[in-house]
Amino acid sequence: MTKILIVGGVAGGASAAARARRLSEDAQIIMFERGPFVSFANCGLPYHIGGDITDRSKLLLQTPESFLARFNVDVRVMNEVVSIDRQTKTATIRNLIDNSEYTENYDFLLLSPGAGPIVPPIPGVENPLTHSLRNIPDMDRILNTIETNNVEHATVVGGGFIGLEMMEAFQQRGIKTTLLELADQVMTPVDREMAGFAHAEIREHGVDLQLGVALSAVEYIAETHLADVNSGESTEHQHINGHLQLSLSNGTSLNTDLLIMAIGVRPETKLASEAGLKIGELGGIWTTPTMQTSDPSIYAVGDAIEEADFVTGNQTMVPLAGPANRQGRMAADNMLGRNQSYQGTQGTAICKIFDLAIASTGKNEKQLKRDGVEFEKVYVHTASHASYYPGAEIVSFKLLFDPRTGAILGAQAAGKDGVDKRIDIIAVAQRAGMTVEQLQHLELTYAPPYGSAKDVINQAAFVANNIINGDATAIHFDEIDNLTEDQLLLDVRNPGELENGGFIEGAVNIPVDQLRQRLDELPKDKEIIIYCQVGLRGNVAYRQLVNNGFKARNLIGGYRTYKFANV
């Protein structure tokens, strides 16, 4: 009989336990969780704080009792595995209720400890009004602070997924919110110009977004209330409320009633490291494609591990629930005699920011530049479904690809409808090894309420292939502010668009429908840099100009990309 010990529940550990039981009725499976809850929807925690998920019990996916009844898994909450002896294949466990210790032997052991929030050593950050959010007890503490401290203002440090979700939760509760982010953008999986759509949405909803600003120090200012009791004699009862005074890196200060630290997570590797398991260069537990650690009897999955990047093959760390669940399933397969290999992480992710969705898959431009990978990029801004049918929203879409082979390197999208659909399509196409040439031929569902005859994906592929085939010569938003005297900037939109929507300084305006008749107004000894609103009319103008002997380039993504890159 195979005996499997699982350290940590939630996504990876619980998936492994359930899969192992489905494969073997005879295996002995024990799962240890140092917290009070073994399987909960940690991605749903901010949405309970914000009120979208009203029933707290909905976050509890399994209890020890339900796991035992359905899967015959011995789940031990409030039990922490404190050490592993690889020679004797035993683990020492501490019961956190009575502090007693005991040992269990194993044939296989699975590490699924997750990742803990990073809280830097900022002076004063350890106080009753500062919280991070990793689990249900953290959530309960935040809710308790809101209810007992009369919170009118909250500050969130960090513009990642948790930070953005907590920002929205506070705003939904009517709490004024400041979001501090040290970088020049929120949501680092997307590039700066795509994050501009998030910045605009955040500010539109009244959040005080401060980019390029760090938290330097925290001062906790407690308030003590006096209460009269029974006999009428005055007795001091301490009911601690208070607020925080935050010192910021830009020299300003900020008063707040609640502080959330959400600057990132660090893999929980202490147990693995003390057991002598190999730790990777990025700081996560080293694993093979079969999810084995440097000890073949010990597997590891989830946020604590390093895995292969799907695009580059290099080691990466991507703390997402989808990969953790799949890894847990594969580890259980391999412990019970099967041979499954994890085939890399794309990092496909999406975040709701008020009415906006912003999503990505694969590599972003920052990562490709860092790794020295050659790439080209295109932007399209087109309707989520037929524009004449009510409810159509603009999907702003960025596609990154290899200009030689057409391989898909990554994609990002922002909009209020249809964003998940487009990024999911690219995630599948990338994993299937499709090229941007093949994306042109994707046949996607079309009816006016649901899509367009030329989908966002097809449109992006058309633009990409125009560049690869030499039918278009691109210029990008980050080159526009550095034009030379040998270049002329041409705006081919209608004059009303310039008045109402803005324009780029120094541009000559000739609407595209007048261009053929006014070609003699343009110099042939200069390169004509064309732009329109989203790039479509610019391409029409580009073809007219090059077919008439002009040297020209078209601003890919048009004025919309340029504008949001600077938000």
PDB file of N, CA and C in Angstrom, residues 159-243:
ATOM      1  N   GLY A 159       0.425  47.257  -7.036  1.00  0.00           N
ATOM      2  CA  GLY A 159      -0.569  47.260  -8.110  1.00  0.00           C
ATOM      3  C   GLY A 159      -0.638  45.954  -8.872  1.00  0.00           C
ATOM      4  N   GLY A 160      -0.387  44.821  -8.181  1.00  0.00           N
ATOM      5  CA  GLY A 160      -0.589  43.515  -8.798  1.00  0.00           C
ATOM      6  C   GLY A 160      -2.033  43.072  -8.665  1.00  0.00           C
ATOM      7  N   PHE A 161      -2.271  41.774  -8.887  1.00  0.00           N
ATOM      8  CA  PHE A 161      -3.649  41.269  -8.883  1.00  0.00           C
ATOM      9  C   PHE A 161      -4.345  41.528  -7.547  1.00  0.00           C
ATOM     10  N   ILE A 162      -3.703  41.135  -6.446  1.00  0.00           N
ATOM     11  CA  ILE A 162      -4.328  41.292  -5.133  1.00  0.00           C
ATOM     12  C   ILE A 162      -4.543  42.769  -4.819  1.00  0.00           C
ATOM     13  N   GLY A 163      -3.540  43.585  -5.099  1.00  0.00           N
ATOM     14  CA  GLY A 163      -3.658  45.010  -4.833  1.00  0.00           C
ATOM     15  C   GLY A 163      -4.806  45.652  -5.594  1.00  0.00           C
ATOM     16  N   LEU A 164      -4.934  45.314  -6.878  1.00  0.00           N
ATOM     17  CA  LEU A 164      -6.004  45.869  -7.697  1.00  0.00           C
ATOM     18  C   LEU A 164      -7.370  45.390  -7.220  1.00  0.00           C
ATOM     19  N   GLU A 165      -7.456  44.108  -6.865  1.00  0.00           N
ATOM     20  CA  GLU A 165      -8.736  43.568  -6.395  1.00  0.00           C
ATOM     21  C   GLU A 165      -9.132  44.172  -5.047  1.00  0.00           C
ATOM     22  N   MET A 166      -8.171  44.393  -4.173  1.00  0.00           N
ATOM     23  CA  MET A 166      -8.475  45.017  -2.886  1.00  0.00           C
ATOM     24  C   MET A 166      -8.863  46.484  -3.062  1.00  0.00           C
ATOM     25  N   MET A 167      -8.198  47.172  -3.970  1.00  0.00           N
ATOM     26  CA  MET A 167      -8.562  48.557  -4.290  1.00  0.00           C
ATOM     27  C   MET A 167     -10.024  48.650  -4.699  1.00  0.00           C
ATOM     28  N   GLU A 168     -10.434  47.748  -5.595  1.00  0.00           N
ATOM     29  CA  GLU A 168     -11.822  47.747  -6.056  1.00  0.00           C
ATOM     30  C   GLU A 168     -12.786  47.379  -4.934  1.00  0.00           C
ATOM     31  N   ALA A 169     -12.389  46.422  -4.093  1.00  0.00           N
ATOM     32  CA  ALA A 169     -13.244  46.005  -2.978  1.00  0.00           C
ATOM     33  C   ALA A 169     -13.526  47.178  -2.044  1.00  0.00           C
ATOM     34  N   PHE A 170     -12.493  47.945  -1.723  1.00  0.00           N
ATOM     35  CA  PHE A 170     -12.682  49.094  -0.828  1.00  0.00           C
ATOM     36  C   PHE A 170     -13.573  50.154  -1.471  1.00  0.00           C
ATOM     37  N   GLN A 171     -13.344  50.433  -2.748  1.00  0.00           N
ATOM     38  CA  GLN A 171     -14.167  51.427  -3.421  1.00  0.00           C
ATOM     39  C   GLN A 171     -15.637  51.006  -3.450  1.00  0.00           C
ATOM     40  N   GLN A 172     -15.864  49.703  -3.657  1.00  0.00           N
ATOM     41  CA  GLN A 172     -17.242  49.203  -3.665  1.00  0.00           C
ATOM     42  C   GLN A 172     -17.914  49.379  -2.306  1.00  0.00           C
ATOM     43  N   ARG A 173     -17.134  49.334  -1.254  1.00  0.00           N
ATOM     44  CA  ARG A 173     -17.668  49.511   0.086  1.00  0.00           C
ATOM     45  C   ARG A 173     -17.809  50.990   0.465  1.00  0.00           C
ATOM     46  N   GLY A 174     -17.485  51.882  -0.455  1.00  0.00           N
ATOM     47  CA  GLY A 174     -17.584  53.303  -0.170  1.00  0.00           C
ATOM     48  C   GLY A 174     -16.413  53.856   0.606  1.00  0.00           C
ATOM     49  N   ILE A 175     -15.312  53.123   0.626  1.00  0.00           N
ATOM     50  CA  ILE A 175     -14.104  53.566   1.334  1.00  0.00           C
ATOM     51  C   ILE A 175     -13.178  54.260   0.335  1.00  0.00           C
ATOM     52  N   LYS A 176     -12.833  55.506   0.603  1.00  0.00           N
ATOM     53  CA  LYS A 176     -11.887  56.201  -0.257  1.00  0.00           C
ATOM     54  C   LYS A 176     -10.546  55.464  -0.234  1.00  0.00           C
ATOM     55  N   THR A 177      -9.924  55.355  -1.406  1.00  0.00           N
ATOM     56  CA  THR A 177      -8.754  54.479  -1.509  1.00  0.00           C
ATOM     57  C   THR A 177      -7.604  55.155  -2.239  1.00  0.00           C
ATOM     58  N   THR A 178      -6.404  54.940  -1.728  1.00  0.00           N
ATOM     59  CA  THR A 178      -5.163  55.323  -2.402  1.00  0.00           C
ATOM     60  C   THR A 178      -4.427  54.053  -2.793  1.00  0.00           C
ATOM     61  N   LEU A 179      -3.930  54.002  -4.018  1.00  0.00           N
ATOM     62  CA  LEU A 179      -3.121  52.876  -4.488  1.00  0.00           C
ATOM     63  C   LEU A 179      -1.713  53.377  -4.784  1.00  0.00           C
ATOM     64  N   LEU A 180      -0.737  52.825  -4.066  1.00  0.00           N
ATOM     65  CA  LEU A 180       0.668  53.193  -4.253  1.00  0.00           C
ATOM     66  C   LEU A 180       1.376  52.091  -5.044  1.00  0.00           C
ATOM     67  N   GLU A 181       2.100  52.465  -6.066  1.00  0.00           N
ATOM     68  CA  GLU A 181       2.858  51.498  -6.856  1.00  0.00           C
ATOM     69  C   GLU A 181       4.216  52.103  -7.191  1.00  0.00           C
ATOM     70  N   LEU A 182       5.277  51.396  -6.804  1.00  0.00           N
ATOM     71  CA  LEU A 182       6.638  51.896  -7.007  1.00  0.00           C
ATOM     72  C   LEU A 182       7.009  51.982  -8.481  1.00  0.00           C
ATOM     73  N   ALA A 183       6.515  51.045  -9.298  1.00  0.00           N
ATOM     74  CA  ALA A 183       6.812  51.064 -10.733  1.00  0.00           C
ATOM     75  C   ALA A 183       6.013  52.183 -11.413  1.00  0.00           C
ATOM     76  N   ASP A 184       6.229  52.343 -12.723  1.00  0.00           N
ATOM     77  CA  ASP A 184       5.494  53.375 -13.458  1.00  0.00           C
ATOM     78  C   ASP A 184       4.187  52.844 -14.024  1.00  0.00           C
ATOM     79  N   GLN A 185       3.786  51.654 -13.583  1.00  0.00           N
ATOM     80  CA  GLN A 185       2.537  51.063 -14.050  1.00  0.00           C
ATOM     81  C   GLN A 185       2.031  50.045 -13.045  1.00  0.00           C
ATOM     82  N   VAL A 186       0.730  49.756 -13.114  1.00  0.00           N
ATOM     83  CA  VAL A 186       0.166  48.637 -12.372  1.00  0.00           C
ATOM     84  C   VAL A 186       0.227  47.398 -13.270  1.00  0.00           C
ATOM     85  N   MET A 187      -0.030  46.246 -12.690  1.00  0.00           N
ATOM     86  CA  MET A 187      -0.180  44.983 -13.421  1.00  0.00           C
ATOM     87  C   MET A 187       0.982  44.711 -14.378  1.00  0.00           C
ATOM     88  N   THR A 188       2.124  44.341 -13.801  1.00  0.00           N
ATOM     89  CA  THR A 188       3.346  44.170 -14.591  1.00  0.00           C
ATOM     90  C   THR A 188       3.312  43.074 -15.661  1.00  0.00           C
ATOM     91  N   PRO A 189       2.382  42.076 -15.633  1.00  0.00           N
ATOM     92  CA  PRO A 189       2.365  41.141 -16.760  1.00  0.00           C
ATOM     93  C   PRO A 189       2.069  41.801 -18.109  1.00  0.00           C
ATOM     94  N   VAL A 190       1.456  42.993 -18.111  1.00  0.00           N
ATOM     95  CA  VAL A 190       1.243  43.692 -19.375  1.00  0.00           C
ATOM     96  C   VAL A 190       2.245  44.828 -19.490  1.00  0.00           C
ATOM     97  N   ASP A 191       2.406  45.341 -20.700  1.00  0.00           N
ATOM     98  CA  ASP A 191       3.361  46.419 -20.923  1.00  0.00           C
ATOM     99  C   ASP A 191       2.745  47.772 -20.578  1.00  0.00           C
ATOM    100  N   ARG A 192       3.623  48.775 -20.452  1.00  0.00           N
ATOM    101  CA  ARG A 192       3.210  50.082 -19.922  1.00  0.00           C
ATOM    102  C   ARG A 192       2.053  50.699 -20.703  1.00  0.00           C
ATOM    103  N   GLU A 193       2.094  50.609 -22.031  1.00  0.00           N
ATOM    104  CA  GLU A 193       1.041  51.253 -22.814  1.00  0.00           C
ATOM    105  C   GLU A 193      -0.316  50.565 -22.639  1.00  0.00           C
ATOM    106  N   MET A 194      -0.296  49.246 -22.384  1.00  0.00           N
ATOM    107  CA  MET A 194      -1.545  48.529 -22.141  1.00  0.00           C
ATOM    108  C   MET A 194      -2.047  48.792 -20.717  1.00  0.00           C
ATOM    109  N   ALA A 195      -1.123  48.970 -19.776  1.00  0.00           N
ATOM    110  CA  ALA A 195      -1.515  49.321 -18.412  1.00  0.00           C
ATOM    111  C   ALA A 195      -2.179  50.692 -18.359  1.00  0.00           C
ATOM    112  N   GLY A 196      -1.932  51.525 -19.368  1.00  0.00           N
ATOM    113  CA  GLY A 196      -2.563  52.841 -19.421  1.00  0.00           C
ATOM    114  C   GLY A 196      -4.077  52.767 -19.388  1.00  0.00           C
ATOM    115  N   PHE A 197      -4.638  51.719 -19.967  1.00  0.00           N
ATOM    116  CA  PHE A 197      -6.098  51.554 -19.922  1.00  0.00           C
ATOM    117  C   PHE A 197      -6.562  51.312 -18.487  1.00  0.00           C
ATOM    118  N   ALA A 198      -5.772  50.545 -17.729  1.00  0.00           N
ATOM    119  CA  ALA A 198      -6.088  50.323 -16.318  1.00  0.00           C
ATOM    120  C   ALA A 198      -5.958  51.618 -15.523  1.00  0.00           C
ATOM    121  N   HIS A 199      -4.905  52.395 -15.789  1.00  0.00           N
ATOM    122  CA  HIS A 199      -4.712  53.653 -15.071  1.00  0.00           C
ATOM    123  C   HIS A 199      -5.906  54.588 -15.275  1.00  0.00           C
ATOM    124  N   ALA A 200      -6.373  54.672 -16.514  1.00  0.00           N
ATOM    125  CA  ALA A 200      -7.511  55.550 -16.807  1.00  0.00           C
ATOM    126  C   ALA A 200      -8.759  55.077 -16.072  1.00  0.00           C
ATOM    127  N   GLU A 201      -8.990  53.778 -16.058  1.00  0.00           N
ATOM    128  CA  GLU A 201     -10.175  53.227 -15.387  1.00  0.00           C
ATOM    129  C   GLU A 201     -10.109  53.452 -13.879  1.00  0.00           C
ATOM    130  N   ILE A 202      -8.934  53.241 -13.307  1.00  0.00           N
ATOM    131  CA  ILE A 202      -8.766  53.419 -11.853  1.00  0.00           C
ATOM    132  C   ILE A 202      -9.053  54.860 -11.451  1.00  0.00           C
ATOM    133  N   ARG A 203      -8.480  55.802 -12.189  1.00  0.00           N
ATOM    134  CA  ARG A 203      -8.684  57.217 -11.852  1.00  0.00           C
ATOM    135  C   ARG A 203     -10.115  57.658 -12.121  1.00  0.00           C
ATOM    136  N   GLU A 204     -10.725  57.093 -13.158  1.00  0.00           N
ATOM    137  CA  GLU A 204     -12.117  57.431 -13.470  1.00  0.00           C
ATOM    138  C   GLU A 204     -13.057  57.052 -12.332  1.00  0.00           C
ATOM    139  N   HIS A 205     -12.681  56.027 -11.554  1.00  0.00           N
ATOM    140  CA  HIS A 205     -13.509  55.589 -10.433  1.00  0.00           C
ATOM    141  C   HIS A 205     -13.111  56.250  -9.117  1.00  0.00           C
ATOM    142  N   GLY A 206     -12.296  57.285  -9.191  1.00  0.00           N
ATOM    143  CA  GLY A 206     -12.030  58.092  -8.011  1.00  0.00           C
ATOM    144  C   GLY A 206     -10.927  57.596  -7.099  1.00  0.00           C
ATOM    145  N   VAL A 207     -10.176  56.606  -7.543  1.00  0.00           N
ATOM    146  CA  VAL A 207      -9.055  56.116  -6.737  1.00  0.00           C
ATOM    147  C   VAL A 207      -7.870  57.064  -6.892  1.00  0.00           C
ATOM    148  N   ASP A 208      -7.200  57.333  -5.796  1.00  0.00           N
ATOM    149  CA  ASP A 208      -5.973  58.135  -5.802  1.00  0.00           C
ATOM    150  C   ASP A 208      -4.814  57.209  -6.184  1.00  0.00           C
ATOM    151  N   LEU A 209      -4.513  57.150  -7.475  1.00  0.00           N
ATOM    152  CA  LEU A 209      -3.444  56.290  -7.980  1.00  0.00           C
ATOM    153  C   LEU A 209      -2.144  57.077  -8.016  1.00  0.00           C
ATOM    154  N   GLN A 210      -1.140  56.575  -7.292  1.00  0.00           N
ATOM    155  CA  GLN A 210       0.162  57.233  -7.262  1.00  0.00           C
ATOM    156  C   GLN A 210       1.220  56.251  -7.773  1.00  0.00           C
ATOM    157  N   LEU A 211       1.721  56.522  -8.969  1.00  0.00           N
ATOM    158  CA  LEU A 211       2.732  55.678  -9.596  1.00  0.00           C
ATOM    159  C   LEU A 211       4.123  56.222  -9.300  1.00  0.00           C
ATOM    160  N   GLY A 212       5.106  55.331  -9.241  1.00  0.00           N
ATOM    161  CA  GLY A 212       6.466  55.745  -8.946  1.00  0.00           C
ATOM    162  C   GLY A 212       6.649  56.212  -7.516  1.00  0.00           C
ATOM    163  N   VAL A 213       5.773  55.734  -6.624  1.00  0.00           N
ATOM    164  CA  VAL A 213       5.789  56.167  -5.228  1.00  0.00           C
ATOM    165  C   VAL A 213       5.867  54.941  -4.320  1.00  0.00           C
ATOM    166  N   ALA A 214       6.792  54.980  -3.359  1.00  0.00           N
ATOM    167  CA  ALA A 214       6.955  53.878  -2.407  1.00  0.00           C
ATOM    168  C   ALA A 214       6.535  54.324  -1.010  1.00  0.00           C
ATOM    169  N   LEU A 215       6.203  53.339  -0.180  1.00  0.00           N
ATOM    170  CA  LEU A 215       5.922  53.589   1.230  1.00  0.00           C
ATOM    171  C   LEU A 215       7.244  53.566   1.989  1.00  0.00           C
ATOM    172  N   SER A 216       7.561  54.653   2.709  1.00  0.00           N
ATOM    173  CA  SER A 216       8.844  54.759   3.408  1.00  0.00           C
ATOM    174  C   SER A 216       8.749  54.421   4.889  1.00  0.00           C
ATOM    175  N   ALA A 217       7.666  54.848   5.537  1.00  0.00           N
ATOM    176  CA  ALA A 217       7.521  54.619   6.979  1.00  0.00           C
ATOM    177  C   ALA A 217       6.047  54.705   7.361  1.00  0.00           C
ATOM    178  N   VAL A 218       5.717  54.057   8.488  1.00  0.00           N
ATOM    179  CA  VAL A 218       4.345  54.039   8.983  1.00  0.00           C
ATOM    180  C   VAL A 218       4.368  54.425  10.456  1.00  0.00           C
ATOM    181  N   GLU A 219       3.468  55.326  10.836  1.00  0.00           N
ATOM    182  CA  GLU A 219       3.303  55.663  12.249  1.00  0.00           C
ATOM    183  C   GLU A 219       1.880  55.315  12.664  1.00  0.00           C
ATOM    184  N   TYR A 220       1.769  54.439  13.663  1.00  0.00           N
ATOM    185  CA  TYR A 220       0.454  54.035  14.176  1.00  0.00           C
ATOM    186  C   TYR A 220       0.050  54.978  15.300  1.00  0.00           C
ATOM    187  N   ILE A 221      -1.090  55.627  15.129  1.00  0.00           N
ATOM    188  CA  ILE A 221      -1.591  56.572  16.127  1.00  0.00           C
ATOM    189  C   ILE A 221      -2.876  55.984  16.708  1.00  0.00           C
ATOM    190  N   ALA A 222      -2.772  55.447  17.930  1.00  0.00           N
ATOM    191  CA  ALA A 222      -3.914  54.798  18.565  1.00  0.00           C
ATOM    192  C   ALA A 222      -4.832  55.829  19.190  1.00  0.00           C
ATOM    193  N   GLU A 223      -6.111  55.468  19.280  1.00  0.00           N
ATOM    194  CA  GLU A 223      -7.106  56.305  19.949  1.00  0.00           C
ATOM    195  C   GLU A 223      -7.725  55.493  21.070  1.00  0.00           C
ATOM    196  N   THR A 224      -7.736  56.040  22.280  1.00  0.00           N
ATOM    197  CA  THR A 224      -8.281  55.332  23.432  1.00  0.00           C
ATOM    198  C   THR A 224      -9.577  56.002  23.859  1.00  0.00           C
ATOM    199  N   HIS A 225     -10.649  55.185  24.003  1.00  0.00           N
ATOM    200  CA  HIS A 225     -11.957  55.708  24.370  1.00  0.00           C
ATOM    201  C   HIS A 225     -12.247  55.409  25.840  1.00  0.00           C
ATOM    202  N   LEU A 226     -12.836  56.371  26.555  1.00  0.00           N
ATOM    203  CA  LEU A 226     -13.242  56.187  27.943  1.00  0.00           C
ATOM    204  C   LEU A 226     -14.709  55.809  27.986  1.00  0.00           C
ATOM    205  N   ALA A 227     -15.059  54.875  28.860  1.00  0.00           N
ATOM    206  CA  ALA A 227     -16.451  54.447  28.967  1.00  0.00           C
ATOM    207  C   ALA A 227     -16.870  54.428  30.431  1.00  0.00           C
ATOM    208  N   ASP A 228     -18.064  54.919  30.718  1.00  0.00           N
ATOM    209  CA  ASP A 228     -18.623  54.844  32.069  1.00  0.00           C
ATOM    210  C   ASP A 228     -19.348  53.522  32.219  1.00  0.00           C
ATOM    211  N   VAL A 229     -19.196  52.868  33.369  1.00  0.00           N
ATOM    212  CA  VAL A 229     -19.818  51.572  33.570  1.00  0.00           C
ATOM    213  C   VAL A 229     -20.593  51.549  34.875  1.00  0.00           C
ATOM    214  N   ASN A 230     -21.625  50.730  34.884  1.00  0.00           N
ATOM    215  CA  ASN A 230     -22.472  50.363  36.038  1.00  0.00           C
ATOM    216  C   ASN A 230     -22.649  51.461  37.097  1.00  0.00           C
ATOM    217  N   SER A 231     -21.741  51.546  38.066  1.00  0.00           N
ATOM    218  CA  SER A 231     -21.922  52.382  39.248  1.00  0.00           C
ATOM    219  C   SER A 231     -21.855  53.866  38.940  1.00  0.00           C
ATOM    220  N   GLY A 232     -21.536  54.187  37.710  1.00  0.00           N
ATOM    221  CA  GLY A 232     -21.373  55.597  37.396  1.00  0.00           C
ATOM    222  C   GLY A 232     -19.962  56.073  37.588  1.00  0.00           C
ATOM    223  N   GLU A 233     -19.134  55.227  38.195  1.00  0.00           N
ATOM    224  CA  GLU A 233     -17.735  55.615  38.348  1.00  0.00           C
ATOM    225  C   GLU A 233     -17.045  55.522  36.990  1.00  0.00           C
ATOM    226  N   SER A 234     -16.137  56.424  36.762  1.00  0.00           N
ATOM    227  CA  SER A 234     -15.433  56.444  35.481  1.00  0.00           C
ATOM    228  C   SER A 234     -14.308  55.427  35.498  1.00  0.00           C
ATOM    229  N   THR A 235     -14.398  54.463  34.621  1.00  0.00           N
ATOM    230  CA  THR A 235     -13.366  53.432  34.515  1.00  0.00           C
ATOM    231  C   THR A 235     -12.828  53.426  33.087  1.00  0.00           C
ATOM    232  N   GLU A 236     -11.542  53.303  32.953  1.00  0.00           N
ATOM    233  CA  GLU A 236     -10.962  53.332  31.603  1.00  0.00           C
ATOM    234  C   GLU A 236     -11.042  51.954  30.967  1.00  0.00           C
ATOM    235  N   HIS A 237     -11.812  51.892  29.875  1.00  0.00           N
ATOM    236  CA  HIS A 237     -11.861  50.666  29.080  1.00  0.00           C
ATOM    237  C   HIS A 237     -11.165  50.962  27.764  1.00  0.00           C
ATOM    238  N   GLN A 238     -10.152  50.216  27.447  1.00  0.00           N
ATOM    239  CA  GLN A 238      -9.404  50.501  26.229  1.00  0.00           C
ATOM    240  C   GLN A 238     -10.007  49.761  25.040  1.00  0.00           C
ATOM    241  N   HIS A 239     -10.627  50.566  24.157  1.00  0.00           N
ATOM    242  CA  HIS A 239     -11.123  50.034  22.885  1.00  0.00           C
ATOM    243  C   HIS A 239     -10.259  50.663  21.809  1.00  0.00           C
ATOM    244  N   ILE A 240      -9.305  49.907  21.272  1.00  0.00           N
ATOM    245  CA  ILE A 240      -8.266  50.482  20.418  1.00  0.00           C
ATOM    246  C   ILE A 240      -8.784  50.693  18.999  1.00  0.00           C
ATOM    247  N   ASN A 241      -8.897  51.933  18.615  1.00  0.00           N
ATOM    248  CA  ASN A 241      -9.069  52.329  17.234  1.00  0.00           C
ATOM    249  C   ASN A 241      -7.829  53.124  16.863  1.00  0.00           C
ATOM    250  N   GLY A 242      -7.872  53.788  15.742  1.00  0.00           N
ATOM    251  CA  GLY A 242      -6.738  54.629  15.418  1.00  0.00           C
ATOM    252  C   GLY A 242      -6.604  54.848  13.934  1.00  0.00           C
ATOM    253  N   HIS A 243      -5.492  55.423  13.547  1.00  0.00           N
ATOM    254  CA  HIS A 243      -5.192  55.611  12.137  1.00  0.00           C
ATOM    255  C   HIS A 243      -3.682  55.542  11.941  1.00  0.00           C
TER     256      HIS A 243
END
